[in-house]
């Protein structure tokens, strides 16, 4: 049997093209996954560098300057060092809970990024209950901290995990009330709809001006949720050595470190979305979105400008939690719980009642 060489070449070229299509399909499948993850990692590295530089300025010292230009690679060097350190396990602890805890803390926060609109039509999943998905998912993180404290077989770690759970419950209720007030004002729980509702009236349409009490409560509650000073009771070094992360080392300790900054970034992004107009930067008498056509065009240039505006607002807002860390002393655990239950909860419920009444009267 004689086989024509042209047919063999055609068959080979066909299989080669099909294999290339499969490779390209796999690449395009992984691009939407790794692009946000790499962007989030870069964002965390920038936050670490910003905190070190701002902290150095507050304390009148130099700060990081050797690892890369202006010390920009210092966080990467620290992460690499933790990656190669020995991973120690407690001999009498629960190894499964000890190992799963840091992963739960990081994964629950990463899921929150799926509903954050970074620009016009730049969102992984525009859910109708986007803001409440963030609240529901972020409440899983303290469970990971509690598992870590319990699995460490250390009383300091266990007390830190209990404090993390109590603090999260205390401040999630006022936070939810503030988010519910924003949803009532915007007639939607979608993060994209909330931003577009603020863009109708420009700069003065931001929820910051319509909900000043809610903004203050949201700011305090988000600081407590992120366990930032003066609310870092779960890892108070004067009382609990290092709290729930006392027994951790190596990459697992690094996961807790990453989780805290991931939570700080996602809280800052939600402040931008809920109160600061998201990707819209409409100054009085100067309407930037109309100037660049962000809302209408949705092209590459408009999308880039929208992403830049969102990130600029988020990183400018980060100055508040960073400077607060070096300004206010740590609270006692009873003061922290009293602030959440006796002050912020009644204020947030009163704000929700006023918002509901105004919406009913405007019908």
CSV table of C-alpha atoms in Angstrom, one decimal:
chain,number,residue,atom,x,y,z
A,1,UNK,CA,0.0,0.0,0.0
A,2,UNK,CA,1.5,3.3,-1.1
A,3,UNK,CA,0.7,6.4,1.1
A,4,UNK,CA,0.9,9.8,-0.5
A,5,UNK,CA,3.4,12.0,1.4
A,6,UNK,CA,1.1,15.0,1.0
A,7,UNK,CA,-1.6,13.2,2.9
A,8,UNK,CA,0.9,12.4,5.7
A,9,UNK,CA,2.0,16.0,5.9
A,10,UNK,CA,-1.7,17.2,5.9
A,11,UNK,CA,-2.5,14.7,8.8
A,12,UNK,CA,0.6,15.9,10.7
A,13,UNK,CA,-0.2,19.6,10.2
A,14,UNK,CA,-3.8,18.9,11.3
A,15,UNK,CA,-2.7,17.2,14.6
A,16,UNK,CA,-0.1,19.9,15.2
A,17,UNK,CA,-2.7,22.7,14.8
A,18,UNK,CA,-5.1,20.8,17.1
A,19,UNK,CA,-2.5,20.5,19.8
A,20,UNK,CA,-1.6,24.2,19.4
A,21,UNK,CA,-5.3,25.0,19.8
A,22,UNK,CA,-5.4,23.0,23.0
A,23,UNK,CA,-2.3,24.7,24.4
A,24,UNK,CA,-3.7,28.2,23.5
A,25,UNK,CA,-7.1,27.2,25.1
A,26,UNK,CA,-5.3,26.1,28.3
A,27,UNK,CA,-3.3,29.4,28.4
A,28,UNK,CA,-6.5,31.5,27.9
A,29,UNK,CA,-8.1,29.5,30.7
A,30,UNK,CA,-5.3,30.2,33.1
A,31,UNK,CA,-4.9,33.9,32.2
A,32,UNK,CA,-8.1,35.1,34.0
A,33,UNK,CA,-7.0,33.1,37.1
A,34,UNK,CA,-3.4,34.2,37.4
A,35,UNK,CA,-3.8,37.8,36.3
A,36,UNK,CA,-6.0,38.9,39.3
A,37,UNK,CA,-3.9,36.8,41.7
A,38,UNK,CA,-0.6,38.4,40.4
A,39,UNK,CA,-2.2,41.8,40.6
A,40,UNK,CA,-3.3,41.2,44.2
A,41,UNK,CA,0.1,40.0,45.2
A,42,UNK,CA,1.7,43.1,43.7
A,43,UNK,CA,-0.8,45.2,45.6
A,44,UNK,CA,0.1,43.5,48.9
A,45,UNK,CA,3.8,44.1,48.2
A,46,UNK,CA,3.1,47.8,47.6
A,47,UNK,CA,1.1,48.0,50.8
A,48,UNK,CA,3.9,46.5,52.8
A,49,UNK,CA,6.4,49.0,51.3
A,50,UNK,CA,4.0,51.9,51.9
A,51,UNK,CA,3.5,51.0,55.5
A,52,UNK,CA,7.2,50.7,56.1
A,53,UNK,CA,7.9,54.0,54.5
A,54,UNK,CA,5.1,55.9,56.2
A,55,UNK,CA,5.9,54.3,59.5
A,56,UNK,CA,9.5,55.4,59.1
A,57,UNK,CA,8.4,59.0,58.3
A,58,UNK,CA,6.1,59.0,61.4
A,59,UNK,CA,9.0,57.8,63.6
A,60,UNK,CA,11.6,60.0,61.9
A,61,UNK,CA,13.8,57.2,60.7
A,62,UNK,CA,15.1,56.0,57.3
A,63,UNK,CA,13.1,52.8,56.7
A,64,UNK,CA,14.0,50.1,54.1
A,65,UNK,CA,16.5,51.3,51.5
A,66,UNK,CA,18.8,48.4,50.6
A,67,UNK,CA,16.6,45.8,48.9
A,68,UNK,CA,15.9,47.3,45.5
A,69,UNK,CA,15.4,51.0,44.7
A,70,UNK,CA,13.9,52.8,47.7
A,71,UNK,CA,13.6,49.4,49.4
A,72,UNK,CA,10.7,48.3,47.2
A,73,UNK,CA,11.9,44.7,47.2
A,74,UNK,CA,12.1,44.4,51.0
A,75,UNK,CA,8.8,42.6,51.3
A,76,UNK,CA,9.8,40.2,48.5
A,77,UNK,CA,13.0,39.4,50.3
A,78,UNK,CA,11.1,38.8,53.6
A,79,UNK,CA,8.7,36.5,51.8
A,80,UNK,CA,11.6,34.5,50.2
A,81,UNK,CA,13.2,34.2,53.6
A,82,UNK,CA,10.0,32.8,55.1
A,83,UNK,CA,9.6,30.4,52.2
A,84,UNK,CA,12.9,28.7,52.9
A,85,UNK,CA,12.6,28.6,56.7
A,86,UNK,CA,11.8,25.4,58.5
A,87,UNK,CA,8.1,24.6,59.0
A,88,UNK,CA,7.9,23.5,62.6
A,89,UNK,CA,4.9,21.5,63.9
A,90,UNK,CA,3.7,21.3,67.6
A,91,UNK,CA,4.3,17.8,68.9
A,92,UNK,CA,1.1,17.6,70.9
A,93,UNK,CA,-1.1,19.8,68.7
A,94,UNK,CA,-3.8,18.9,66.2
A,95,UNK,CA,-1.7,18.9,63.0
A,96,UNK,CA,-4.7,19.0,60.6
A,97,UNK,CA,-6.2,22.1,62.2
A,98,UNK,CA,-2.8,23.6,62.6
A,99,UNK,CA,-2.1,23.2,58.8
A,100,UNK,CA,-5.5,24.1,57.5
A,101,UNK,CA,-6.0,27.3,59.6
A,102,UNK,CA,-3.7,29.7,57.6
A,103,UNK,CA,-5.1,28.5,54.3
A,104,UNK,CA,-8.7,29.2,55.3
A,105,UNK,CA,-7.7,32.7,56.4
A,106,UNK,CA,-6.1,33.5,53.0
A,107,UNK,CA,-8.6,31.8,50.7
A,108,UNK,CA,-11.7,33.3,52.4
A,109,UNK,CA,-10.2,36.8,51.8
A,110,UNK,CA,-9.2,36.1,48.2
A,111,UNK,CA,-12.8,35.1,47.3
A,112,UNK,CA,-13.9,38.6,48.3
A,113,UNK,CA,-11.9,40.1,45.4
A,114,UNK,CA,-14.3,38.4,43.0
A,115,UNK,CA,-17.0,41.0,43.6
A,116,UNK,CA,-14.9,44.2,43.6
A,117,UNK,CA,-15.3,46.3,40.5
A,118,UNK,CA,-11.9,47.8,39.6
A,119,UNK,CA,-13.3,49.7,36.7
A,120,UNK,CA,-16.2,49.9,34.3
A,121,UNK,CA,-17.1,46.3,33.5
A,122,UNK,CA,-13.9,45.2,35.2
A,123,UNK,CA,-15.2,42.7,37.8
A,124,UNK,CA,-14.8,39.0,38.0
A,125,UNK,CA,-18.4,38.3,39.0
A,126,UNK,CA,-21.1,41.0,39.2
A,127,UNK,CA,-23.5,39.3,41.7
A,128,UNK,CA,-26.7,40.9,42.8
A,129,UNK,CA,-25.7,40.2,46.4
A,130,UNK,CA,-22.0,41.2,46.0
A,131,UNK,CA,-21.5,43.2,49.2
A,132,UNK,CA,-23.2,40.6,51.3
A,133,UNK,CA,-21.1,37.9,49.8
A,134,UNK,CA,-18.0,39.8,51.0
A,135,UNK,CA,-19.4,39.9,54.5
A,136,UNK,CA,-20.4,36.2,54.5
A,137,UNK,CA,-17.0,35.1,53.2
A,138,UNK,CA,-14.9,37.4,55.4
A,139,UNK,CA,-16.7,35.9,58.5
A,140,UNK,CA,-15.0,32.6,57.6
A,141,UNK,CA,-11.5,33.9,58.2
A,142,UNK,CA,-11.8,34.0,62.1
A,143,UNK,CA,-12.8,30.4,62.0
A,144,UNK,CA,-9.4,29.7,60.4
A,145,UNK,CA,-7.7,31.7,63.2
A,146,UNK,CA,-9.7,29.8,65.9
A,147,UNK,CA,-8.6,26.5,64.3
A,148,UNK,CA,-5.0,27.7,64.3
A,149,UNK,CA,-5.2,28.6,68.0
A,150,UNK,CA,-6.9,25.4,69.0
A,151,UNK,CA,-4.6,23.2,66.9
A,152,UNK,CA,-1.4,24.8,68.4
A,153,UNK,CA,-2.1,23.3,71.8
A,154,UNK,CA,-0.9,26.6,73.4
A,155,UNK,CA,-3.0,28.6,75.8
A,156,UNK,CA,-1.8,31.9,74.3
A,157,UNK,CA,-2.6,30.8,70.8
A,158,UNK,CA,-6.1,29.5,71.9
A,159,UNK,CA,-6.8,32.8,73.7
A,160,UNK,CA,-5.8,34.7,70.5
A,161,UNK,CA,-8.1,32.6,68.4
A,162,UNK,CA,-11.0,33.2,70.9
A,163,UNK,CA,-10.4,36.9,70.8
A,164,UNK,CA,-10.4,36.9,67.0
A,165,UNK,CA,-13.7,35.1,66.9
A,166,UNK,CA,-15.3,37.4,69.5
A,167,UNK,CA,-13.9,40.5,67.8
A,168,UNK,CA,-15.2,39.5,64.4
A,169,UNK,CA,-18.7,38.8,65.7
A,170,UNK,CA,-18.8,42.1,67.6
A,171,UNK,CA,-17.9,44.3,64.7
A,172,UNK,CA,-19.5,42.4,61.8
A,173,UNK,CA,-23.0,43.4,62.9
A,174,UNK,CA,-22.3,47.2,62.8
A,175,UNK,CA,-20.5,46.6,59.5
A,176,UNK,CA,-23.4,44.8,58.0
A,177,UNK,CA,-25.8,47.5,59.1
A,178,UNK,CA,-23.7,50.1,57.3
A,179,UNK,CA,-23.6,48.0,54.2
A,180,UNK,CA,-27.4,47.5,54.4
A,181,UNK,CA,-27.9,51.3,54.5
A,182,UNK,CA,-25.8,51.7,51.4
A,183,UNK,CA,-27.8,49.0,49.6
A,184,UNK,CA,-31.1,50.8,50.6
A,185,UNK,CA,-29.7,54.1,49.2
A,186,UNK,CA,-28.6,52.4,45.9
A,187,UNK,CA,-31.6,50.1,45.6
A,188,UNK,CA,-29.2,47.3,45.0
A,189,UNK,CA,-26.6,45.0,46.7
A,190,UNK,CA,-24.5,44.7,43.6
A,191,UNK,CA,-21.1,46.5,43.9
A,192,UNK,CA,-21.4,47.7,40.3
A,193,UNK,CA,-24.8,49.2,40.8
A,194,UNK,CA,-23.7,51.0,44.0
A,195,UNK,CA,-20.9,52.7,42.1
A,196,UNK,CA,-23.1,53.6,39.2
A,197,UNK,CA,-25.7,55.0,41.6
A,198,UNK,CA,-23.1,57.4,43.1
A,199,UNK,CA,-22.0,58.5,39.6
A,200,UNK,CA,-25.3,60.1,38.8
A,201,UNK,CA,-24.6,63.2,40.9
A,202,UNK,CA,-20.9,63.4,40.5
A,203,UNK,CA,-18.6,64.3,43.4
A,204,UNK,CA,-21.5,65.3,45.7
A,205,UNK,CA,-23.3,62.0,45.0
A,206,UNK,CA,-20.7,60.0,46.8
A,207,UNK,CA,-22.1,58.0,49.8
A,208,UNK,CA,-19.5,59.6,52.0
A,209,UNK,CA,-21.6,62.8,52.0
A,210,UNK,CA,-25.0,61.0,52.2
A,211,UNK,CA,-23.9,58.6,54.9
A,212,UNK,CA,-21.2,60.3,57.1
A,213,UNK,CA,-22.3,58.4,60.3
A,214,UNK,CA,-22.2,55.1,58.4
A,215,UNK,CA,-18.8,55.9,57.0
A,216,UNK,CA,-17.4,56.5,60.5
A,217,UNK,CA,-18.8,53.3,61.8
A,218,UNK,CA,-17.7,51.4,58.7
A,219,UNK,CA,-14.2,52.7,59.1
A,220,UNK,CA,-13.9,51.7,62.7
A,221,UNK,CA,-15.5,48.3,62.1
A,222,UNK,CA,-13.2,47.6,59.1
A,223,UNK,CA,-10.1,48.4,61.2
A,224,UNK,CA,-11.4,46.0,63.9
A,225,UNK,CA,-12.1,43.3,61.2
A,226,UNK,CA,-8.5,43.7,59.9
A,227,UNK,CA,-7.2,43.5,63.5
A,228,UNK,CA,-5.2,46.7,63.0
A,229,UNK,CA,-4.1,48.9,65.9
A,230,UNK,CA,-5.8,49.8,68.2
A,231,UNK,CA,-7.8,46.6,67.7
A,232,UNK,CA,-5.1,44.0,67.4
A,233,UNK,CA,-6.1,42.2,70.6
A,234,UNK,CA,-5.9,38.7,69.0
A,235,UNK,CA,-2.1,39.0,68.6
A,236,UNK,CA,-1.2,41.4,71.4
A,237,UNK,CA,2.5,40.7,72.1
A,238,UNK,CA,2.4,42.1,75.6
A,239,UNK,CA,-0.3,39.7,76.6
A,240,UNK,CA,-0.3,36.7,74.3
A,241,UNK,CA,3.2,36.5,72.9
A,242,UNK,CA,1.9,36.6,69.3
A,243,UNK,CA,-1.6,35.3,69.7
A,244,UNK,CA,-2.9,32.6,67.4
A,245,UNK,CA,0.4,32.6,65.3
A,246,UNK,CA,2.7,32.0,68.3
A,247,UNK,CA,3.6,28.4,67.2
A,248,UNK,CA,3.9,29.1,63.5
A,249,UNK,CA,7.0,29.5,61.4
A,250,UNK,CA,8.1,29.5,57.8
A,251,UNK,CA,5.5,29.7,55.0
A,252,UNK,CA,2.5,29.2,57.4
A,253,UNK,CA,3.5,32.3,59.4
A,254,UNK,CA,3.9,34.1,56.1
A,255,UNK,CA,0.4,33.2,55.1
A,256,UNK,CA,-1.0,35.0,58.2
A,257,UNK,CA,1.2,38.0,57.3
A,258,UNK,CA,-0.2,38.0,53.7
A,259,UNK,CA,-3.8,37.5,55.0
A,260,UNK,CA,-3.6,40.6,57.2
A,261,UNK,CA,-2.5,42.8,54.3
A,262,UNK,CA,-5.0,41.1,51.9
A,263,UNK,CA,-7.8,42.0,54.3
A,264,UNK,CA,-6.5,45.5,54.7
A,265,UNK,CA,-6.5,46.0,50.9
A,266,UNK,CA,-10.0,44.5,50.4
A,267,UNK,CA,-11.4,46.7,53.2
A,268,UNK,CA,-9.9,49.8,51.5
A,269,UNK,CA,-11.3,48.8,48.1
A,270,UNK,CA,-14.8,48.3,49.6
A,271,UNK,CA,-14.5,51.7,51.2
A,272,UNK,CA,-13.7,53.1,47.8
A,273,UNK,CA,-16.6,51.2,46.2
A,274,UNK,CA,-19.2,51.9,48.8
A,275,UNK,CA,-18.4,55.5,49.9
A,276,UNK,CA,-15.9,57.1,47.5
A,277,UNK,CA,-17.5,56.6,44.1
A,278,UNK,CA,-15.5,53.6,42.9
A,279,UNK,CA,-13.9,54.3,39.5
A,280,UNK,CA,-15.6,57.7,39.1
A,281,UNK,CA,-13.6,60.8,39.9
A,282,UNK,CA,-16.0,63.6,39.5
A,283,UNK,CA,-14.7,66.8,41.0
A,284,UNK,CA,-17.0,69.8,41.3
A,285,UNK,CA,-17.6,71.3,37.9
A,286,UNK,CA,-15.0,68.9,36.4
A,287,UNK,CA,-16.5,65.6,35.4
A,288,UNK,CA,-13.6,63.3,34.8
A,289,UNK,CA,-15.6,60.3,33.7
A,290,UNK,CA,-17.3,62.3,30.9
A,291,UNK,CA,-14.0,63.8,30.0
A,292,UNK,CA,-12.4,60.4,29.4
A,293,UNK,CA,-15.5,58.6,28.4
A,294,UNK,CA,-15.2,55.9,31.1
A,295,UNK,CA,-18.9,55.3,31.5
A,296,UNK,CA,-19.7,55.4,27.8
A,297,UNK,CA,-16.8,53.9,25.9
A,298,UNK,CA,-15.5,51.1,28.1
A,299,UNK,CA,-12.4,50.9,25.8
A,300,UNK,CA,-8.9,50.1,26.8
A,301,UNK,CA,-8.1,53.7,27.7
A,302,UNK,CA,-11.3,54.3,29.7
A,303,UNK,CA,-10.9,51.0,31.5
A,304,UNK,CA,-7.2,51.8,32.4
A,305,UNK,CA,-8.2,55.2,33.8
A,306,UNK,CA,-11.0,53.6,35.8
A,307,UNK,CA,-8.7,51.0,37.3
A,308,UNK,CA,-6.1,53.7,38.1
A,309,UNK,CA,-8.7,55.9,39.9
A,310,UNK,CA,-10.0,53.0,42.0
A,311,UNK,CA,-6.5,52.0,43.1
A,312,UNK,CA,-5.5,55.6,43.7
A,313,UNK,CA,-8.5,56.1,46.1
A,314,UNK,CA,-7.8,52.8,47.8
A,315,UNK,CA,-4.1,53.5,48.4
A,316,UNK,CA,-4.8,57.1,49.6
A,317,UNK,CA,-7.3,55.7,52.1
A,318,UNK,CA,-4.7,53.3,53.4
A,319,UNK,CA,-2.9,56.2,55.0
A,320,UNK,CA,-5.6,56.2,57.7
A,321,UNK,CA,-5.0,52.7,59.0
A,322,UNK,CA,-1.3,53.0,58.6
A,323,UNK,CA,-0.9,56.2,60.5
A,324,UNK,CA,-3.5,55.0,63.1
A,325,UNK,CA,-1.1,52.2,63.9
A,326,UNK,CA,1.5,54.6,65.2
A,327,UNK,CA,-0.9,57.1,66.8
A,328,UNK,CA,-3.4,55.3,69.0
A,329,UNK,CA,-2.6,52.9,71.9
A,330,UNK,CA,-4.0,49.4,72.0
A,331,UNK,CA,-7.4,49.0,73.7
A,332,UNK,CA,-8.2,46.5,76.4
A,333,UNK,CA,-10.4,43.6,75.4
A,334,UNK,CA,-13.3,44.9,77.6
A,335,UNK,CA,-13.0,48.3,76.0
A,336,UNK,CA,-13.0,46.7,72.5
A,337,UNK,CA,-16.2,44.7,73.2
A,338,UNK,CA,-17.9,47.7,74.8
A,339,UNK,CA,-17.2,49.9,71.8
A,340,UNK,CA,-18.6,47.3,69.4
A,341,UNK,CA,-21.8,46.3,71.3
A,342,UNK,CA,-22.6,49.5,73.3
A,343,UNK,CA,-21.7,52.2,70.9
A,344,UNK,CA,-21.2,51.2,67.3
A,345,UNK,CA,-24.1,48.7,67.2
A,346,UNK,CA,-26.8,51.3,68.4
A,347,UNK,CA,-25.3,54.0,66.2
A,348,UNK,CA,-25.4,51.8,63.1
A,349,UNK,CA,-28.9,50.6,63.8
A,350,UNK,CA,-30.0,54.2,64.3
A,351,UNK,CA,-28.4,55.1,61.0
A,352,UNK,CA,-30.1,52.2,59.3
A,353,UNK,CA,-33.5,53.3,60.7
A,354,UNK,CA,-32.9,56.9,59.5
A,355,UNK,CA,-31.9,55.7,56.0
A,356,UNK,CA,-35.0,53.4,55.8
A,357,UNK,CA,-37.3,56.2,56.9
A,358,UNK,CA,-35.9,58.6,54.3
A,359,UNK,CA,-36.2,56.1,51.6
A,360,UNK,CA,-39.8,55.4,52.5
A,361,UNK,CA,-40.7,59.1,52.6
A,362,UNK,CA,-39.1,59.6,49.2
A,363,UNK,CA,-41.4,57.0,47.6
